[in-house]
Amino acid sequence: MTSSRVDSGAAEDGAWRELATPPHSPMRAKIAEALFRRAVRPLDVRVVLPGGRWLGAGGPEAPCMYLRRPAAFFHRLGVDAKIGFGEAYMVGDWTSDALAEVLTPFAERMATLIPPVLQRFRRLVDRRQPADEENTVDGARANIHRHYDLSNDMFATFLDETMTYSSALYGSSEEALTTAQHRKIDGVLDYAGVREGSEVLEIGTGWGELSIRAAQRGARVTSLTISEEQAALATKRIADAGLADRVDVQLRDYRLSEGQYDAVVSVEMIEAVGADYWPAFYRTIGERLRPGGKLGLQAITMSHDRMVASASSYTWMHKYIFPGGLIPSPESIETGLAEHAGLKLRAAREFGQDYARTLREWRERFTHRWAEVSDLGFDEVFKRMWEFYLAYSEAGFRSGYIKVRQLSFGR
């Protein structure tokens, strides 16, 4: 796959042709089936097989995973479990009417699904990240292009009016997504000490809402992005808000940034940096901050031991959604910013369940407006890919396997 944008058609056509025929590896498929049956035995799900038999510990009300083509499913799982499980959903080898609910029990036991005695062999079967997905200056631009340059119109079908593609921070169960997104943005700006007269560097523009919000406080913002589609729409949205004189959107890699600022802000961009490039990212932040300046950071995180265990893995998420990335641990962020930028943690908040809710809202909007997405040239395989991505992510936050944090750093 070089792009997620596809022509209309089935899995046999165009960019999805590689998925049409499952891999063939009888021995691995047999092992995969045995491990899968063992893994689902204690889970609160029902894996329903053709003919009506089912696996798992779930009762009548448990979420169901319908295994339509078991042979193809186990061959995909056997050849590469971390990619094959999602690909099997993309092509319909298995389905579910409660996708996030099915995936959540798997996420809750992610660290123990494979028996410990077999985990020592993971390095023999784990695929390595392709060299062309490394986050060099050129590689990072190519990786970002594959996801964020899909189509502004496509993203607009499921994001709220702020075009904010990161976790909201809800104040109540009834609160609208837009209000919750503004609360999230305000939290990051507060953590960075952004106020009237502040000079702010934003690393990762998105579609411009944080820059707009900061400029409305009276700040001047330099915002960096390497997505051409995002830069174009962000610039337009900023101009439409009457703030073009206060915000400068630059198509520039963070490593090529210049100047010093009172505040640096970055929302859910660190996950795309890649572990090998975190030191450069942290050094850049330190170099851009004036004495007394603050960093406001929002980051998806995972536990340190899971980060270390998964650091070299190449997964479905890398192949289809976010190439080149790695979710950091809170410890790695704190240590890295101390060592490479001379910054110390001053404040933090965690709100992973808010991300689960955000993702569910996005998925419901995406599904409800699928006809509009289809009209943009995306097919049914893309639909299942995007559904799996959003539900898989929601399950990760629901289970606590991954979390999201806002962090404030200063010298």
C-alpha positions as a Python dict, from the first residue, in 0.01 Angstrom:
ca = {
    (1, 'M'): (0, 0, 0),
    (2, 'T'): (130, 343, -88),
    (3, 'S'): (-192, 531, -28),
    (4, 'S'): (-527, 478, 141),
    (5, 'R'): (-717, 660, -133),
    (6, 'V'): (-872, 405, -367),
    (7, 'D'): (-1099, 375, -665),
    (8, 'S'): (-1442, 226, -619),
    (9, 'G'): (-1443, -150, -636),
    (10, 'A'): (-1397, -470, -438),
    (11, 'A'): (-1082, -597, -272),
    (12, 'E'): (-984, -763, -599),
    (13, 'D'): (-939, -426, -767),
    (14, 'G'): (-674, -156, -766),
    (15, 'A'): (-486, -78, -447),
    (16, 'W'): (-649, -366, -257),
    (17, 'R'): (-560, -646, -496),
    (18, 'E'): (-293, -776, -259),
    (19, 'L'): (-565, -853, -2),
    (20, 'A'): (-795, -1047, -233),
    (21, 'T'): (-613, -1378, -192),
    (22, 'P'): (-514, -1469, 164),
    (23, 'P'): (-159, -1595, 224),
    (24, 'H'): (-109, -1971, 239),
    (25, 'S'): (83, -2120, 529),
    (26, 'P'): (-86, -2432, 670),
    (27, 'M'): (151, -2482, 962),
    (28, 'R'): (133, -2120, 1074),
    (29, 'A'): (-244, -2116, 1027),
    (30, 'K'): (-276, -2422, 1249),
    (31, 'I'): (-63, -2260, 1520),
    (32, 'A'): (-256, -1935, 1487),
    (33, 'E'): (-588, -2113, 1529),
    (34, 'A'): (-467, -2288, 1844),
    (35, 'L'): (-337, -1963, 1993),
    (36, 'F'): (-653, -1774, 1896),
    (37, 'R'): (-879, -2034, 2056),
    (38, 'R'): (-670, -2021, 2371),
    (39, 'A'): (-670, -1639, 2375),
    (40, 'V'): (-1047, -1598, 2340),
    (41, 'R'): (-1138, -1871, 2588),
    (42, 'P'): (-1150, -1634, 2891),
    (43, 'L'): (-1268, -1322, 2705),
    (44, 'D'): (-1614, -1174, 2749),
    (45, 'V'): (-1696, -1211, 2379),
    (46, 'R'): (-1855, -1466, 2148),
    (47, 'V'): (-1663, -1566, 1839),
    (48, 'V'): (-1937, -1717, 1626),
    (49, 'L'): (-1827, -1978, 1371),
    (50, 'P'): (-2010, -2083, 1054),
    (51, 'G'): (-2285, -2321, 1159),
    (52, 'G'): (-2353, -2143, 1487),
    (53, 'R'): (-2088, -2285, 1722),
    (54, 'W'): (-1903, -2021, 1921),
    (55, 'L'): (-1587, -1960, 2120),
    (56, 'G'): (-1521, -1735, 2421),
    (57, 'A'): (-1660, -1685, 2770),
    (58, 'G'): (-1927, -1434, 2675),
    (59, 'G'): (-2290, -1487, 2765),
    (60, 'P'): (-2594, -1417, 2545),
    (61, 'E'): (-2547, -1039, 2577),
    (62, 'A'): (-2175, -1043, 2497),
    (63, 'P'): (-2050, -866, 2181),
    (64, 'C'): (-2012, -1104, 1888),
    (65, 'M'): (-1731, -1150, 1639),
    (66, 'Y'): (-1866, -1337, 1336),
    (67, 'L'): (-1595, -1549, 1175),
    (68, 'R'): (-1724, -1574, 815),
    (69, 'R'): (-1416, -1733, 655),
    (70, 'P'): (-1218, -1913, 926),
    (71, 'A'): (-958, -2066, 694),
    (72, 'A'): (-865, -1732, 538),
    (73, 'F'): (-871, -1565, 880),
    (74, 'F'): (-628, -1811, 1036),
    (75, 'H'): (-392, -1803, 739),
    (76, 'R'): (-377, -1422, 762),
    (77, 'L'): (-330, -1444, 1138),
    (78, 'G'): (-61, -1708, 1106),
    (79, 'V'): (149, -1521, 853),
    (80, 'D'): (139, -1191, 1043),
    (81, 'A'): (-98, -1159, 1338),
    (82, 'K'): (-32, -789, 1398),
    (83, 'I'): (-137, -704, 1045),
    (84, 'G'): (-353, -998, 943),
    (85, 'F'): (-619, -948, 1210),
    (86, 'G'): (-707, -603, 1076),
    (87, 'E'): (-672, -705, 713),
    (88, 'A'): (-914, -990, 773),
    (89, 'Y'): (-1172, -737, 890),
    (90, 'M'): (-1102, -514, 589),
    (91, 'V'): (-1190, -792, 344),
    (92, 'G'): (-1478, -939, 545),
    (93, 'D'): (-1321, -1259, 680),
    (94, 'W'): (-1480, -1151, 1008),
    (95, 'T'): (-1738, -890, 1100),
    (96, 'S'): (-1910, -750, 1409),
    (97, 'D'): (-2211, -536, 1490),
    (98, 'A'): (-2030, -409, 1802),
    (99, 'L'): (-1676, -362, 1680),
    (100, 'A'): (-1525, -155, 1961),
    (101, 'E'): (-1696, -375, 2223),
    (102, 'V'): (-1545, -686, 2063),
    (103, 'L'): (-1198, -535, 2043),
    (104, 'T'): (-1193, -400, 2400),
    (105, 'P'): (-1147, -738, 2576),
    (106, 'F'): (-860, -813, 2339),
    (107, 'A'): (-701, -476, 2424),
    (108, 'E'): (-745, -539, 2798),
    (109, 'R'): (-533, -854, 2769),
    (110, 'M'): (-297, -734, 2497),
    (111, 'A'): (14, -812, 2700),
    (112, 'T'): (-93, -1170, 2775),
    (113, 'L'): (-278, -1289, 2463),
    (114, 'I'): (38, -1473, 2358),
    (115, 'P'): (171, -1713, 2625),
    (116, 'P'): (490, -1580, 2791),
    (117, 'V'): (688, -1886, 2681),
    (118, 'L'): (615, -1795, 2317),
    (119, 'Q'): (672, -1420, 2351),
    (120, 'R'): (1048, -1476, 2356),
    (121, 'F'): (1023, -1581, 1992),
    (122, 'R'): (845, -1264, 1880),
    (123, 'R'): (1163, -1116, 1736),
    (124, 'L'): (1173, -1407, 1491),
    (125, 'V'): (826, -1332, 1349),
    (126, 'D'): (780, -958, 1403),
    (127, 'R'): (813, -756, 1084),
    (128, 'R'): (1047, -458, 1096),
    (129, 'Q'): (945, -112, 989),
    (130, 'P'): (1029, -58, 620),
    (131, 'A'): (1327, 168, 558),
    (132, 'D'): (1119, 400, 341),
    (133, 'E'): (892, 477, 638),
    (134, 'E'): (1171, 620, 854),
    (135, 'N'): (1095, 973, 971),
    (136, 'T'): (1377, 1157, 803),
    (137, 'V'): (1278, 1505, 683),
    (138, 'D'): (1173, 1361, 346),
    (139, 'G'): (1034, 1039, 493),
    (140, 'A'): (821, 1222, 748),
    (141, 'R'): (661, 1430, 475),
    (142, 'A'): (580, 1116, 275),
    (143, 'N'): (435, 945, 585),
    (144, 'I'): (218, 1243, 673),
    (145, 'H'): (100, 1271, 314),
    (146, 'R'): (-33, 915, 323),
    (147, 'H'): (-277, 997, 603),
    (148, 'Y'): (-341, 1368, 646),
    (149, 'D'): (-351, 1449, 275),
    (150, 'L'): (-619, 1189, 199),
    (151, 'S'): (-889, 1452, 155),
    (152, 'N'): (-990, 1752, 364),
    (153, 'D'): (-1349, 1684, 259),
    (154, 'M'): (-1328, 1327, 390),
    (155, 'F'): (-1204, 1440, 732),
    (156, 'A'): (-1477, 1705, 740),
    (157, 'T'): (-1744, 1434, 721),
    (158, 'F'): (-1667, 1307, 1072),
    (159, 'L'): (-1482, 1585, 1256),
    (160, 'D'): (-1677, 1864, 1421),
    (161, 'E'): (-1683, 2223, 1295),
    (162, 'T'): (-1343, 2298, 1456),
    (163, 'M'): (-1179, 2034, 1232),
    (164, 'T'): (-988, 1911, 1537),
    (165, 'Y'): (-836, 1564, 1494),
    (166, 'S'): (-732, 1484, 1852),
    (167, 'S'): (-903, 1396, 2178),
    (168, 'A'): (-1165, 1628, 2318),
    (169, 'L'): (-1184, 1704, 2691),
    (170, 'Y'): (-1545, 1674, 2803),
    (171, 'G'): (-1700, 1865, 3092),
    (172, 'S'): (-2018, 1657, 3112),
    (173, 'S'): (-2195, 1364, 2952),
    (174, 'E'): (-2421, 1597, 2756),
    (175, 'E'): (-2152, 1833, 2627),
    (176, 'A'): (-2118, 1889, 2253),
    (177, 'L'): (-1799, 1776, 2082),
    (178, 'T'): (-1712, 2129, 1967),
    (179, 'T'): (-1731, 2265, 2322),
    (180, 'A'): (-1515, 1978, 2446),
    (181, 'Q'): (-1258, 2040, 2172),
    (182, 'H'): (-1230, 2404, 2272),
    (183, 'R'): (-1180, 2299, 2636),
    (184, 'K'): (-898, 2069, 2526),
    (185, 'I'): (-730, 2344, 2324),
    (186, 'D'): (-767, 2595, 2606),
    (187, 'G'): (-608, 2342, 2842),
    (188, 'V'): (-299, 2311, 2623),
    (189, 'L'): (-271, 2688, 2582),
    (190, 'D'): (-306, 2738, 2957),
    (191, 'Y'): (-35, 2480, 3021),
    (192, 'A'): (195, 2674, 2786),
    (193, 'G'): (109, 3008, 2949),
    (194, 'V'): (-28, 3157, 2626),
    (195, 'R'): (-176, 3502, 2677),
    (196, 'E'): (-199, 3840, 2509),
    (197, 'G'): (135, 3932, 2358),
    (198, 'S'): (277, 3577, 2366),
    (199, 'E'): (482, 3459, 2073),
    (200, 'V'): (387, 3096, 2013),
    (201, 'L'): (533, 2813, 1807),
    (202, 'E'): (289, 2535, 1720),
    (203, 'I'): (440, 2208, 1598),
    (204, 'G'): (169, 2034, 1399),
    (205, 'T'): (-94, 2273, 1262),
    (206, 'G'): (-380, 2034, 1207),
    (207, 'W'): (-654, 2239, 1042),
    (208, 'G'): (-575, 2553, 1237),
    (209, 'E'): (-814, 2565, 1534),
    (210, 'L'): (-546, 2588, 1803),
    (211, 'S'): (-376, 2873, 1617),
    (212, 'I'): (-711, 3050, 1588),
    (213, 'R'): (-782, 3004, 1957),
    (214, 'A'): (-434, 3129, 2054),
    (215, 'A'): (-460, 3433, 1826),
    (216, 'Q'): (-799, 3517, 1979),
    (217, 'R'): (-615, 3544, 2312),
    (218, 'G'): (-392, 3807, 2157),
    (219, 'A'): (-94, 3583, 2081),
    (220, 'R'): (111, 3574, 1762),
    (221, 'V'): (151, 3223, 1626),
    (222, 'T'): (396, 3051, 1395),
    (223, 'S'): (244, 2714, 1305),
    (224, 'L'): (439, 2435, 1135),
    (225, 'T'): (298, 2151, 927),
    (226, 'I'): (426, 1918, 658),
    (227, 'S'): (78, 1841, 522),
    (228, 'E'): (-2, 2047, 213),
    (229, 'E'): (-375, 1977, 243),
    (230, 'Q'): (-384, 2086, 606),
    (231, 'A'): (-175, 2395, 540),
    (232, 'A'): (-410, 2511, 265),
    (233, 'L'): (-729, 2468, 466),
    (234, 'A'): (-578, 2599, 790),
    (235, 'T'): (-463, 2914, 613),
    (236, 'K'): (-812, 2967, 472),
    (237, 'R'): (-983, 2906, 807),
    (238, 'I'): (-746, 3147, 981),
    (239, 'A'): (-811, 3413, 717),
    (240, 'D'): (-1188, 3359, 741),
    (241, 'A'): (-1158, 3417, 1117),
    (242, 'G'): (-990, 3752, 1048),
    (243, 'L'): (-662, 3643, 1206),
    (244, 'A'): (-427, 3619, 907),
    (245, 'D'): (-213, 3901, 1052),
    (246, 'R'): (-156, 3706, 1374),
    (247, 'V'): (-90, 3353, 1245),
    (248, 'D'): (180, 3238, 1004),
    (249, 'V'): (126, 2883, 877),
    (250, 'Q'): (450, 2742, 738),
    (251, 'L'): (497, 2424, 537),
    (252, 'R'): (810, 2329, 729),
    (253, 'D'): (951, 2037, 928),
    (254, 'Y'): (1003, 2108, 1298),
    (255, 'R'): (1375, 2034, 1253),
    (256, 'L'): (1401, 2328, 1015),
    (257, 'S'): (1227, 2576, 1246),
    (258, 'E'): (1388, 2903, 1350),
    (259, 'G'): (1366, 3169, 1619),
    (260, 'Q'): (1264, 3167, 1983),
    (261, 'Y'): (922, 3185, 2143),
    (262, 'D'): (749, 3238, 2474),
    (263, 'A'): (557, 2914, 2431),
    (264, 'V'): (571, 2594, 2227),
    (265, 'V'): (254, 2388, 2184),
    (266, 'S'): (205, 2053, 2016),
    (267, 'V'): (-105, 1833, 2016),
    (268, 'E'): (-75, 1460, 1936),
    (269, 'M'): (215, 1505, 1699),
    (270, 'I'): (486, 1336, 1905),
    (271, 'E'): (337, 992, 1826),
    (272, 'A'): (432, 1042, 1459),
    (273, 'V'): (791, 1148, 1529),
    (274, 'G'): (941, 801, 1577),
    (275, 'A'): (1166, 694, 1866),
    (276, 'D'): (1489, 754, 1675),
    (277, 'Y'): (1389, 1115, 1621),
    (278, 'W'): (1254, 1200, 1967),
    (279, 'P'): (1591, 1348, 2077),
    (280, 'A'): (1584, 1588, 1779),
    (281, 'F'): (1222, 1675, 1858),
    (282, 'Y'): (1305, 1749, 2221),
    (283, 'R'): (1619, 1947, 2132),
    (284, 'T'): (1419, 2155, 1887),
    (285, 'I'): (1166, 2244, 2158),
    (286, 'G'): (1446, 2343, 2396),
    (287, 'E'): (1613, 2559, 2132),
    (288, 'R'): (1291, 2733, 2035),
    (289, 'L'): (1189, 2825, 2391),
    (290, 'R'): (1305, 3151, 2542),
    (291, 'P'): (1422, 3153, 2905),
    (292, 'G'): (1110, 3122, 3116),
    (293, 'G'): (911, 2976, 2827),
    (294, 'K'): (674, 2682, 2862),
    (295, 'L'): (574, 2379, 2660),
    (296, 'G'): (212, 2267, 2638),
    (297, 'L'): (200, 1911, 2505),
    (298, 'Q'): (-85, 1668, 2439),
    (299, 'A'): (28, 1311, 2378),
    (300, 'I'): (-116, 963, 2345),
    (301, 'T'): (84, 743, 2581),
    (302, 'M'): (127, 380, 2683),
    (303, 'S'): (304, 215, 2973),
    (304, 'H'): (682, 214, 2948),
    (305, 'D'): (719, -164, 2942),
    (306, 'R'): (466, -195, 2657),
    (307, 'M'): (639, 85, 2466),
    (308, 'V'): (972, -96, 2492),
    (309, 'A'): (815, -429, 2394),
    (310, 'S'): (645, -284, 2085),
    (311, 'A'): (914, -37, 1977),
    (312, 'S'): (1043, -247, 1687),
    (313, 'S'): (711, -397, 1577),
    (314, 'Y'): (546, -322, 1244),
    (315, 'T'): (171, -334, 1289),
    (316, 'W'): (-154, -290, 1096),
    (317, 'M'): (-168, 68, 1225),
    (318, 'H'): (175, 139, 1075),
    (319, 'K'): (91, -19, 741),
    (320, 'Y'): (-245, 145, 685),
    (321, 'I'): (-285, 450, 908),
    (322, 'F'): (24, 604, 1073),
    (323, 'P'): (352, 485, 915),
    (324, 'G'): (673, 548, 1106),
    (325, 'G'): (522, 627, 1445),
    (326, 'L'): (551, 503, 1802),
    (327, 'I'): (336, 590, 2103),
    (328, 'P'): (565, 713, 2383),
    (329, 'S'): (543, 645, 2755),
    (330, 'P'): (506, 930, 3005),
    (331, 'E'): (847, 836, 3146),
    (332, 'S'): (1016, 856, 2806),
    (333, 'I'): (871, 1203, 2743),
    (334, 'E'): (972, 1335, 3083),
    (335, 'T'): (1323, 1189, 3060),
    (336, 'G'): (1373, 1302, 2701),
    (337, 'L'): (1268, 1662, 2763),
    (338, 'A'): (1488, 1679, 3072),
    (339, 'E'): (1794, 1540, 2894),
    (340, 'H'): (1762, 1712, 2557),
    (341, 'A'): (1574, 2034, 2637),
    (342, 'G'): (1641, 2102, 3004),
    (343, 'L'): (1268, 2102, 3079),
    (344, 'K'): (1088, 1967, 3385),
    (345, 'L'): (730, 1849, 3421),
    (346, 'R'): (516, 2112, 3595),
    (347, 'A'): (160, 1980, 3556),
    (348, 'A'): (-30, 1693, 3396),
    (349, 'R'): (-381, 1561, 3338),
    (350, 'E'): (-497, 1227, 3194),
    (351, 'F'): (-831, 1176, 3015),
    (352, 'G'): (-820, 853, 2816),
    (353, 'Q'): (-1191, 780, 2848),
    (354, 'D'): (-1261, 1115, 2684),
    (355, 'Y'): (-1066, 991, 2384),
    (356, 'A'): (-1274, 674, 2370),
    (357, 'R'): (-1586, 892, 2359),
    (358, 'T'): (-1432, 1121, 2093),
    (359, 'L'): (-1347, 824, 1872),
    (360, 'R'): (-1695, 679, 1909),
    (361, 'E'): (-1847, 1009, 1801),
    (362, 'W'): (-1614, 1022, 1500),
    (363, 'R'): (-1699, 665, 1398),
    (364, 'E'): (-2072, 727, 1428),
    (365, 'R'): (-2041, 1039, 1213),
    (366, 'F'): (-1825, 858, 958),
    (367, 'T'): (-2074, 573, 930),
    (368, 'H'): (-2374, 805, 915),
    (369, 'R'): (-2218, 1009, 635),
    (370, 'W'): (-2062, 720, 444),
    (371, 'A'): (-2250, 808, 125),
    (372, 'E'): (-2066, 1141, 117),
    (373, 'V'): (-1731, 970, 175),
    (374, 'S'): (-1807, 723, -102),
    (375, 'D'): (-1887, 1009, -339),
    (376, 'L'): (-1531, 1135, -281),
    (377, 'G'): (-1393, 816, -437),
    (378, 'F'): (-1343, 586, -138),
    (379, 'D'): (-1464, 226, -155),
    (380, 'E'): (-1606, -35, 83),
    (381, 'V'): (-1263, -173, 176),
    (382, 'F'): (-1156, 176, 278),
    (383, 'K'): (-1475, 204, 483),
    (384, 'R'): (-1397, -115, 674),
    (385, 'M'): (-1036, -4, 718),
    (386, 'W'): (-1145, 327, 869),
    (387, 'E'): (-1408, 163, 1089),
    (388, 'F'): (-1147, -79, 1221),
    (389, 'Y'): (-897, 202, 1285),
    (390, 'L'): (-1145, 411, 1483),
    (391, 'A'): (-1288, 115, 1677),
    (392, 'Y'): (-944, -35, 1745),
    (393, 'S'): (-828, 299, 1883),
    (394, 'E'): (-1143, 338, 2092),
    (395, 'A'): (-1089, -8, 2239),
    (396, 'G'): (-733, 85, 2333),
    (397, 'F'): (-854, 385, 2534),
    (398, 'R'): (-1157, 208, 2679),
    (399, 'S'): (-933, -67, 2813),
    (400, 'G'): (-665, 169, 2944),
    (401, 'Y'): (-400, 6, 2726),
    (402, 'I'): (-332, 353, 2586),
    (403, 'K'): (-411, 689, 2742),
    (404, 'V'): (-395, 1056, 2650),
    (405, 'R'): (-232, 1326, 2860),
    (406, 'Q'): (-180, 1699, 2861),
    (407, 'L'): (159, 1796, 3002),
    (408, 'S'): (315, 2128, 3100),
    (409, 'F'): (693, 2164, 3099),
    (410, 'G'): (917, 2455, 3198),
    (411, 'R'): (1273, 2523, 3299),
}
